[in-house]
mmCIF file of C-alpha atoms in Angstrom:
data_model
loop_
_atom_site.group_PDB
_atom_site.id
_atom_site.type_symbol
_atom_site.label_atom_id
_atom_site.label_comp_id
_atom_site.label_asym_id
_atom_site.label_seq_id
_atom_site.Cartn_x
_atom_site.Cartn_y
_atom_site.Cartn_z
ATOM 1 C CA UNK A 1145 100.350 127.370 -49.686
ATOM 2 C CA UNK A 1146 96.665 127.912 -49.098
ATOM 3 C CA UNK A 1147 94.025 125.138 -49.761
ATOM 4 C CA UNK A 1148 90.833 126.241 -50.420
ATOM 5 C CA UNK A 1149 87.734 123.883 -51.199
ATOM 6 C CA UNK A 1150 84.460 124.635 -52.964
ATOM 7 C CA UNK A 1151 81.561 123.009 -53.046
ATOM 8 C CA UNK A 1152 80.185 123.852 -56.753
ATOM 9 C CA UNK A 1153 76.171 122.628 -57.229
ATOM 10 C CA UNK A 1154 76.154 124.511 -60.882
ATOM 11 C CA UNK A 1155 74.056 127.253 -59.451
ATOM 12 C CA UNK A 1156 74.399 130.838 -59.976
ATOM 13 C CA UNK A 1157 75.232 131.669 -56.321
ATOM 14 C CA UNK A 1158 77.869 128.429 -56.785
ATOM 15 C CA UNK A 1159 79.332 129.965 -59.403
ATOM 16 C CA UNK A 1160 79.980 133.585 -57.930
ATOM 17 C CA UNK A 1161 81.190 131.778 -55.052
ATOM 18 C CA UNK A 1162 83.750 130.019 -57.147
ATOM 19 C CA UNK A 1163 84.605 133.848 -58.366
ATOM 20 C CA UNK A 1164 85.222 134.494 -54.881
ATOM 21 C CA UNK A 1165 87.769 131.461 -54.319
ATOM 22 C CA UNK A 1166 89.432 132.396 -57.541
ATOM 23 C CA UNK A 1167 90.264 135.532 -56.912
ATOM 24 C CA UNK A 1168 91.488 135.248 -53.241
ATOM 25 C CA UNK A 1169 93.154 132.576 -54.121
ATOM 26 C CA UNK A 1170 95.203 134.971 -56.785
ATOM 27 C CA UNK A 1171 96.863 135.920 -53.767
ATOM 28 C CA UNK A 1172 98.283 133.562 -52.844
ATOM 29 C CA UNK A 1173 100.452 129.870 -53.963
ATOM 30 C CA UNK A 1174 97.345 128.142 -53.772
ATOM 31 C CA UNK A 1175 95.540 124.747 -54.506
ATOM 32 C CA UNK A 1176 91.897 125.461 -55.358
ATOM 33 C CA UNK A 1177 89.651 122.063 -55.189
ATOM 34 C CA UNK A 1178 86.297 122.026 -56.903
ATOM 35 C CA UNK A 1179 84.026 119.650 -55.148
ATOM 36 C CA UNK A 1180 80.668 118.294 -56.691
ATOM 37 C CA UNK A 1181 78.744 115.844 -54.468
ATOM 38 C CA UNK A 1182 75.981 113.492 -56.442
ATOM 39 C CA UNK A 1183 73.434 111.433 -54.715
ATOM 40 C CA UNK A 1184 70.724 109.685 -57.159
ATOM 41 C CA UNK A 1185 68.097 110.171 -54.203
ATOM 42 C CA UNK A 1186 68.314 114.055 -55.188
ATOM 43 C CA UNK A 1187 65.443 115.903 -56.995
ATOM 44 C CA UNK A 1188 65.967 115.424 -61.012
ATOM 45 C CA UNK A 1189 66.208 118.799 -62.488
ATOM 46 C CA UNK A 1190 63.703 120.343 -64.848
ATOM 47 C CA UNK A 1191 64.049 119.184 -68.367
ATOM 48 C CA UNK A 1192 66.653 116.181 -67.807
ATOM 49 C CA UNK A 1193 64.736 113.204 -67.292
ATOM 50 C CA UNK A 1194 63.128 111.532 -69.720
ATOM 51 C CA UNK A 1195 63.030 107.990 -68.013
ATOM 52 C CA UNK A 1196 61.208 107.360 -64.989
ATOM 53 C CA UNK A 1197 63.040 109.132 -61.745
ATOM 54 C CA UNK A 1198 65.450 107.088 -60.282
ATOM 55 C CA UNK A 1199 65.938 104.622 -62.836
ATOM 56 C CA UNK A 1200 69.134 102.797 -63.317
ATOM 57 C CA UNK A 1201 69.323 104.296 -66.875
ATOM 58 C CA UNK A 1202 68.376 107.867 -65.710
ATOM 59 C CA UNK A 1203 70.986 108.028 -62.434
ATOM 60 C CA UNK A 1204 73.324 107.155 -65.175
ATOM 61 C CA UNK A 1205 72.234 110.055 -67.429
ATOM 62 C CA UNK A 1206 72.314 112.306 -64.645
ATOM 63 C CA UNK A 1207 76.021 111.114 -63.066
ATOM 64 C CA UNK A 1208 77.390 111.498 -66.396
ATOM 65 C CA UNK A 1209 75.717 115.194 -66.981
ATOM 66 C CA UNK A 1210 77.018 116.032 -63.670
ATOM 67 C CA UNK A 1211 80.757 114.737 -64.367
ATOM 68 C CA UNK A 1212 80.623 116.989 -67.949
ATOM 69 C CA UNK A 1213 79.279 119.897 -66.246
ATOM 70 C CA UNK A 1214 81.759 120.019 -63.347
ATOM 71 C CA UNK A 1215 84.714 118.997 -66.337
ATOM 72 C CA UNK A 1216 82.999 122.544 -68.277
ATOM 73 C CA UNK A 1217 83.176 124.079 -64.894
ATOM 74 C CA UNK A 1218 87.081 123.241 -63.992
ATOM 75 C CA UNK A 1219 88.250 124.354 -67.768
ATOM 76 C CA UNK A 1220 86.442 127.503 -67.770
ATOM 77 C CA UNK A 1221 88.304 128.039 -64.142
ATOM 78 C CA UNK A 1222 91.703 127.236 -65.614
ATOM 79 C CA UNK A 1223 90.796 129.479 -69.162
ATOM 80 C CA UNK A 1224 89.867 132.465 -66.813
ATOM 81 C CA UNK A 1225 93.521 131.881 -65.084
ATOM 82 C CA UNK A 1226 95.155 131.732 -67.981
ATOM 83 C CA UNK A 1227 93.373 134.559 -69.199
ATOM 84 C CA UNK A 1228 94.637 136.794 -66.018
ATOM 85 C CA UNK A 1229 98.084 135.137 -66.354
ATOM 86 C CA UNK A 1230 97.888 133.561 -62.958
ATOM 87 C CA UNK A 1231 100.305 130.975 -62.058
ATOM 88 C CA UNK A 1232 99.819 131.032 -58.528
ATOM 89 C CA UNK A 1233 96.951 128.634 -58.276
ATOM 90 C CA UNK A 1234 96.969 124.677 -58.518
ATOM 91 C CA UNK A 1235 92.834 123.680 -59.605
ATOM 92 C CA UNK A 1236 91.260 120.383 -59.276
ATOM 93 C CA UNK A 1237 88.150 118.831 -58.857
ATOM 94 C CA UNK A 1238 86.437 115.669 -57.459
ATOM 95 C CA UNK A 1239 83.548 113.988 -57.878
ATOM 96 C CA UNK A 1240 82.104 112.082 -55.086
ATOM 97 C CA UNK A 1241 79.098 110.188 -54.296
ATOM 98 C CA UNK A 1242 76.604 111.008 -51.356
ATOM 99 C CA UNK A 1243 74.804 113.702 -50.098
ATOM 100 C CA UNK A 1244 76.184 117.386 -50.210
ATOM 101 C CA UNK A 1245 76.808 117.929 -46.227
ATOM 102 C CA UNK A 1246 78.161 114.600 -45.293
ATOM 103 C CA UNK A 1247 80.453 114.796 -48.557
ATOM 104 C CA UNK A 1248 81.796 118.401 -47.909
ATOM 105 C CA UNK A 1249 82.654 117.292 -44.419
ATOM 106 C CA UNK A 1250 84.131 114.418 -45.374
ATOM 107 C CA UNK A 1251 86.559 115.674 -48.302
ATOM 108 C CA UNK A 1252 86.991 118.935 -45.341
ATOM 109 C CA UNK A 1253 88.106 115.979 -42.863
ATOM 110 C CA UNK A 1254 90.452 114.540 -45.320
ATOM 111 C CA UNK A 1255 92.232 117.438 -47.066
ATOM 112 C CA UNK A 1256 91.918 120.011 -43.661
ATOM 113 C CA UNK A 1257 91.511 123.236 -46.517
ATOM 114 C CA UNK A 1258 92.327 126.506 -44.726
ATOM 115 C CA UNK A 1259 89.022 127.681 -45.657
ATOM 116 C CA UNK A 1260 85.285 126.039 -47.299
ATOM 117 C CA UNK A 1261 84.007 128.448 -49.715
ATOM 118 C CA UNK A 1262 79.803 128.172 -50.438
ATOM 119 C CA UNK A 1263 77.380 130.011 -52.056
ATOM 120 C CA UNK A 1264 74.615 131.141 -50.733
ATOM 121 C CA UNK A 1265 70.671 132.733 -51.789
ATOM 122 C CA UNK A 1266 70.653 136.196 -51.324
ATOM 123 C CA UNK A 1267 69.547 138.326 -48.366
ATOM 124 C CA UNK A 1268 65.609 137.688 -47.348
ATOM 125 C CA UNK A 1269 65.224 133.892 -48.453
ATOM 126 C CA UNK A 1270 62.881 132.097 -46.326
ATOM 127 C CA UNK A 1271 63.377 131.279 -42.804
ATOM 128 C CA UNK A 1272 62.750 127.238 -44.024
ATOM 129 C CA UNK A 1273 65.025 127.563 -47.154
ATOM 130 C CA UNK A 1274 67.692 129.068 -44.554
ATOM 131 C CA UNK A 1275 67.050 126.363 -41.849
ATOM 132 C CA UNK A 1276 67.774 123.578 -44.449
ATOM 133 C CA UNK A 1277 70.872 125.115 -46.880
ATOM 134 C CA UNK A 1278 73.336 122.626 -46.850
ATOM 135 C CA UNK A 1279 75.815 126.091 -46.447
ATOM 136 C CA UNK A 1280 74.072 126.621 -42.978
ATOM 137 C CA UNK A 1281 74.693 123.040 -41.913
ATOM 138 C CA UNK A 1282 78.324 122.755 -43.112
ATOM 139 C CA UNK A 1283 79.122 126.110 -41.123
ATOM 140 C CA UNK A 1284 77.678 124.029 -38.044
ATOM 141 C CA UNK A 1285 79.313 120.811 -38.105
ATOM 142 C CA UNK A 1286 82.800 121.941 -39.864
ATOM 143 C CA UNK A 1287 85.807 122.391 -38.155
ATOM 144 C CA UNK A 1288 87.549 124.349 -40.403
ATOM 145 C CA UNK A 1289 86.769 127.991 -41.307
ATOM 146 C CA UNK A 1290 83.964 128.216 -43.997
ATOM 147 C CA UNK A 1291 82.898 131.552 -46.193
ATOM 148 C CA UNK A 1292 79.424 131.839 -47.158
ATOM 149 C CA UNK A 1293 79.053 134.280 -49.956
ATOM 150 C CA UNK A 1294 76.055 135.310 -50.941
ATOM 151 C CA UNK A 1295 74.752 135.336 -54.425
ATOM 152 C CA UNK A 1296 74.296 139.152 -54.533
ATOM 153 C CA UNK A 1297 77.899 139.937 -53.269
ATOM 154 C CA UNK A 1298 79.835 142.008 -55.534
ATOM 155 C CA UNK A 1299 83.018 139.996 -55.957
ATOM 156 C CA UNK A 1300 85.865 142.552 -55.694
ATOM 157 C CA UNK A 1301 88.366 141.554 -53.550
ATOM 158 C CA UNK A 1302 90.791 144.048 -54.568
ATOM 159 C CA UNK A 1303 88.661 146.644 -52.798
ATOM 160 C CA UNK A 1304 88.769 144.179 -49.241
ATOM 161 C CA UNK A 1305 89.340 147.128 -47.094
ATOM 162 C CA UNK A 1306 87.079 146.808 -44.241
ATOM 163 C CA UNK A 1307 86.309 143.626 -42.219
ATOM 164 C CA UNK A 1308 83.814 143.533 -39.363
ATOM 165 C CA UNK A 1309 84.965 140.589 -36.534
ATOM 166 C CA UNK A 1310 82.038 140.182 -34.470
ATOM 167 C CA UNK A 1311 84.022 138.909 -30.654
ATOM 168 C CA UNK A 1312 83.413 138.771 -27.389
ATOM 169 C CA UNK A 1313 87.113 139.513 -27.005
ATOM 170 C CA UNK A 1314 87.513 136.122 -25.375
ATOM 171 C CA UNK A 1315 90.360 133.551 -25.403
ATOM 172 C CA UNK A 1316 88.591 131.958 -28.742
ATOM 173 C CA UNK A 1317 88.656 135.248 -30.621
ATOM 174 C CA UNK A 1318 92.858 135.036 -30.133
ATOM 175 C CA UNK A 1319 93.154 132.109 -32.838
ATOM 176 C CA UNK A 1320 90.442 133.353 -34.967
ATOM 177 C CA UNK A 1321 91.562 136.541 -35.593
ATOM 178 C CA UNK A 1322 95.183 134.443 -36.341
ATOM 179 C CA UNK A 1323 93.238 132.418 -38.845
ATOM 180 C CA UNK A 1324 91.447 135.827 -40.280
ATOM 181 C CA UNK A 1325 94.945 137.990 -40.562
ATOM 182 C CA UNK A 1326 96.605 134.794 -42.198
ATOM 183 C CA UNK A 1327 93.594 134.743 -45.068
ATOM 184 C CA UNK A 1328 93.781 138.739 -45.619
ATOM 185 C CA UNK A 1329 97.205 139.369 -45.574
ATOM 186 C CA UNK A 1330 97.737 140.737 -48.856
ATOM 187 C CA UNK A 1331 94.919 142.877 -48.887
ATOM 188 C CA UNK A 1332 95.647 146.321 -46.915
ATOM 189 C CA UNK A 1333 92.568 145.765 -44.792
ATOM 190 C CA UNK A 1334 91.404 147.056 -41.770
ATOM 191 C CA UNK A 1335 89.390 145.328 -38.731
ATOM 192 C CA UNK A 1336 86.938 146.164 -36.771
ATOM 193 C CA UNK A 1337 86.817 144.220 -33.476
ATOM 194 C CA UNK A 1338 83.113 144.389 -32.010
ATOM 195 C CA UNK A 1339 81.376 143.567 -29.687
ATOM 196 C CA UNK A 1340 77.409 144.231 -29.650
ATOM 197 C CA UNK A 1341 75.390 143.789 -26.683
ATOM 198 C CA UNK A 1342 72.787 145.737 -25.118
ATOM 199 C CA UNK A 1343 74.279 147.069 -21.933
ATOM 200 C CA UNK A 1344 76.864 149.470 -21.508
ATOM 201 C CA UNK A 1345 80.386 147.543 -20.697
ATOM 202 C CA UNK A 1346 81.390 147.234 -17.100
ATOM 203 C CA UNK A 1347 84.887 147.074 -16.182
ATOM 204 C CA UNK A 1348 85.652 143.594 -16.664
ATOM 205 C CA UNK A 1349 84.958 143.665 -20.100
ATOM 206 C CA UNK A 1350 86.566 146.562 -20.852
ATOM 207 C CA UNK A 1351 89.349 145.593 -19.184
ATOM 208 C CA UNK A 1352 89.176 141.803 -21.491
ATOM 209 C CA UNK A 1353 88.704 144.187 -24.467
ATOM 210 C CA UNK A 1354 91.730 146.050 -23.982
ATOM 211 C CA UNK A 1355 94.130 143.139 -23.385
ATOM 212 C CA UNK A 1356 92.671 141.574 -26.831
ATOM 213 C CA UNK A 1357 93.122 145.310 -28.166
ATOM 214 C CA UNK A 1358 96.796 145.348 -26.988
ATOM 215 C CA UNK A 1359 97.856 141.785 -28.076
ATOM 216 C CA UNK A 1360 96.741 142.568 -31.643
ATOM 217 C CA UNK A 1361 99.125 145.731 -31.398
ATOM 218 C CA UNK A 1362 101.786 143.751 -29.974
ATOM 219 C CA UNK A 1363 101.581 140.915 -32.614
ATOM 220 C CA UNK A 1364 99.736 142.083 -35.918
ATOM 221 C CA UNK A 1365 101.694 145.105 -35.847
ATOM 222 C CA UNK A 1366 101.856 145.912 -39.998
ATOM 223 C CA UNK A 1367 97.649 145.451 -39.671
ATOM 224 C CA UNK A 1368 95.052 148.289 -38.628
ATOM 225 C CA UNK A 1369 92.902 146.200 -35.617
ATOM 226 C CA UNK A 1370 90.210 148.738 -33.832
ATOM 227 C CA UNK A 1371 88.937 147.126 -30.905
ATOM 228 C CA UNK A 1372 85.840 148.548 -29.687
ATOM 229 C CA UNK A 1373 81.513 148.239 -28.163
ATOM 230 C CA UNK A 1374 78.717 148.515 -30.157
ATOM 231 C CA UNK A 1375 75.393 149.113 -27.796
ATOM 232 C CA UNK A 1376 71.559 147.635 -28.576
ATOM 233 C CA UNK A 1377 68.857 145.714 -27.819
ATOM 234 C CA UNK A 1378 68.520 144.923 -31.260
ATOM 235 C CA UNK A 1379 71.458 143.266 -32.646
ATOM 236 C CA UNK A 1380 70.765 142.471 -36.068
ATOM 237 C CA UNK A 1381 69.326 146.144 -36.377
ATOM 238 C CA UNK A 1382 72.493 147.486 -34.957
ATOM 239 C CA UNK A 1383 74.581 144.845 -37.388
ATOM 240 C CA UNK A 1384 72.998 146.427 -40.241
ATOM 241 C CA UNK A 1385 73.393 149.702 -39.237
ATOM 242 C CA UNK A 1386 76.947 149.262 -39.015
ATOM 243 C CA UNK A 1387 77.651 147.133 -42.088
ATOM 244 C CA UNK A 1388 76.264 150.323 -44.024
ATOM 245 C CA UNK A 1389 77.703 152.895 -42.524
ATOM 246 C CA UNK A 1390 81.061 151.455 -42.085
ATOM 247 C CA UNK A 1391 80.999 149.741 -45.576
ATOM 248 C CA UNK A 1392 82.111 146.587 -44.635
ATOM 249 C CA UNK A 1393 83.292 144.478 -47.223
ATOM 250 C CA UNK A 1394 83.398 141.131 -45.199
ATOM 251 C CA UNK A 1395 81.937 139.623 -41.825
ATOM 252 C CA UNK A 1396 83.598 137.436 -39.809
ATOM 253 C CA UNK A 1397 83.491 135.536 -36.178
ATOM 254 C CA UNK A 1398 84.117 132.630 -34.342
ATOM 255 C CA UNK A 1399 81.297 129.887 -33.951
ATOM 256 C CA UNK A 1400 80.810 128.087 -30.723
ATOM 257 C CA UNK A 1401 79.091 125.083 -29.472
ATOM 258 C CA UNK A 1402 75.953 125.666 -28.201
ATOM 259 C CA UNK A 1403 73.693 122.975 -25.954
ATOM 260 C CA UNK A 1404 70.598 121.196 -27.335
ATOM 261 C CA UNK A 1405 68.209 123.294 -25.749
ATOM 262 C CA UNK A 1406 69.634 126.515 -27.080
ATOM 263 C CA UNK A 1407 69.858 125.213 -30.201
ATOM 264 C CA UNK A 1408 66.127 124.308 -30.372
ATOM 265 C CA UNK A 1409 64.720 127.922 -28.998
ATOM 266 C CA UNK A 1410 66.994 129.786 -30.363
ATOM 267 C CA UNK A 1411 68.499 131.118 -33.738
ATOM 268 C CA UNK A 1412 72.101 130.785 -33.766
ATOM 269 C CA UNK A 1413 73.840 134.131 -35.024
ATOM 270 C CA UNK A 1414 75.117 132.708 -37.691
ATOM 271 C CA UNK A 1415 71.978 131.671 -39.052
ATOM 272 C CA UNK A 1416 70.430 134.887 -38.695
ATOM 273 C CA UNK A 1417 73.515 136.760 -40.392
ATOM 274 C CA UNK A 1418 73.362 134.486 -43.499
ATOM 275 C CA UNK A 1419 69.299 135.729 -43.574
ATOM 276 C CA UNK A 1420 69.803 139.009 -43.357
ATOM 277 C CA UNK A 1421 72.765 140.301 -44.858
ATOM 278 C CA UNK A 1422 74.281 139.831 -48.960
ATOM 279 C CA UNK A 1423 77.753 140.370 -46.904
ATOM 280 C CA UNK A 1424 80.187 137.927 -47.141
ATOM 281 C CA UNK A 1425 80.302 135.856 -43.685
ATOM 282 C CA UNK A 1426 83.302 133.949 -42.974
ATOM 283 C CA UNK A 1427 82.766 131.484 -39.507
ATOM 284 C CA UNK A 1428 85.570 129.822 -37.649
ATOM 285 C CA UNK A 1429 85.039 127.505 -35.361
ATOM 286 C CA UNK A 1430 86.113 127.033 -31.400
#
């Protein structure tokens, strides 16, 4: 059985993101939770208030046009099911109070889903829109696996036949790959194992590279795993590059903890993935 939990804000990218969950979760038994967070400190949308913001009257409104719209949301779910005759998947949905991180990480905390499915803008949104997604901040602070699929993505998983892991081929990388092979199982997929830096490989890591390469062989023997060095200075360049010419239908890689300082001067990969790619990223977490 595979849980799966998705944060659903009504949006368009929400909504293909849902799409997403639906149909991987097709493949498998599955229990698919729909998760809508409401906080009456949040910016009242266009059109819906006619009282004064923040009014006892007008939360009210709002909580109760939330609760409908995530109700429409859950039916039209189960009628698109029903419509593809699938049997396999369990939906709910819960409504909780609070902001949108600290709920999603909270609900993650107390039904540990196998994976967090979000939507995200599409590729080139701005570097402050990016720093502040709630999607960005979730894959930061979870501890389970989250997918961040971007509004653009073309949601076919029957065609998931090439994923990109991004590794350093280091003792991490062993139980994400576990927790990637598990998710993509019925697919007949095949991964690419790379790592991109900007100096040709000495002999220690390609000698850490081919143990990874030959414990995959050994142990995900009915998968296709290609282990292998991607050189340049420019890694998102060379990312792209790759994604395109290797039509890769899904990126994923492990997250790890990174100090204050490093998080202050520096753009975290994941960050800068989300920005510039309309590829499906899916983050674990060491």
């Amino acid at each position: 059985m595979i849980k799966i939990l998705v944060p659903v804000t009504f949006t368009d990218h929400s909504i293909n993101a849902l799409t997403y969950a639906l149909t991987l979760a097709g493949k498998f038994p599955s229990t698919v939770t729909l998760l809508h967070s409401f906080s009456e400190y949040e910016d009242i949308e266009e059109g819906m208030n006619a009282m004064p913001p923040n009014s006892e009257e007008d939360i009210q409104k709002r909580e109760q046009d939330a609760r409908d719209r995530l109700a429409d949301l859950c039916q039209s779910a189960i009628n698109k099911m029903t419509s593809l005759q699938d049997k396999n998947i369990e939906l709910e949905n819960r409504f909780e109070f609070g902001y949108a991180e600290e709920v999603i990480l909270k609900v993650s905390k107390d039904m540990d889903p196998d994976v967090i499915i979000m939507g995200t803008k599409s590729k080139g949104e701005t570097i402050k829109e990016l720093l502040g997604s709630v999607t960005s901040d979730v894959m930061r602070r979870a501890s389970v696996p989250v997918l961040a699929v971007p509004a653009t993505s073309t949601v076919d998983l029957e065609k998931l036949s090439r994923v990109l892991f991004i590794t350093d081929f280091g003792d991490a990388d062993y139980i994400s790959v576990h927790k990637l092979i598990r998710l993509i199982t019925p697919f007949q997929t095949r991964i690419n194992a790379v790592r991109f830096q900007a100096h040709q490989p000495d002999n220690t890591e390609i000698r850490r590279m081919e143990k990874f390469r030959d414990y995959c062989d050994a142990t995900y023997r009915n998968h296709k795993i290609k282990s292998n060095f991607e050189q340049s200075e420019q890694f998102m360049d060379s990312l792209e590059k790759y994604v395109t010419e290797n039509n890769i239908d899904l990126i994923a890689m492990t997250r790890r903890k990174r100090n204050m300082i490093a998080r202050l001067f520096t753009p975290e990969i994941t960050r800068r993935i989300l920005f510039y790619t309309d590829v499906p990223l899916l983050v674990f977490h060491a």
